[in-house]
Amino acid sequence: MLKEGLLKENIDGEAILGAYNRLKKEKKKEKY
């Protein structure tokens, strides 16, 4: 159970990071 919880949190964290990186890239495109 503990491993499953950690794995789920890790996946959620990666998804959030991925979305954040995409937002940063889109904002850079708007600037230039």
Coordinates of C-alpha atoms in Angstrom, one line a residue:
M1 CA 0.0 0.0 0.0
L2 CA 2.8 2.4 0.9
K3 CA 4.6 1.8 -2.4
E4 CA 1.4 2.3 -4.4
G5 CA 0.8 5.6 -2.6
L6 CA 4.4 6.8 -3.3
L7 CA 4.1 5.8 -7.0
K8 CA 0.8 7.6 -7.4
E9 CA 2.3 10.8 -5.8
N10 CA 5.3 10.5 -8.0
I11 CA 3.2 10.2 -11.2
D12 CA 1.0 13.2 -10.1
G13 CA 4.2 15.2 -9.4
E14 CA 5.6 14.4 -12.8
A15 CA 2.3 15.4 -14.5
I16 CA 2.3 18.7 -12.6
L17 CA 5.9 19.3 -13.6
G18 CA 5.2 18.5 -17.2
A19 CA 2.2 20.9 -17.3
Y20 CA 4.3 23.6 -15.6
N21 CA 7.1 23.2 -18.2
R22 CA 4.6 23.4 -21.0
L23 CA 3.1 26.6 -19.6
K24 CA 6.6 28.1 -19.4
K25 CA 7.4 27.2 -23.0
E26 CA 4.1 28.7 -24.1
K27 CA 4.8 32.0 -22.2
K28 CA 8.3 32.2 -23.8
K29 CA 6.6 31.8 -27.3
E30 CA 4.3 34.8 -26.5
K31 CA 7.3 37.0 -25.6
Y32 CA 9.2 36.5 -28.8

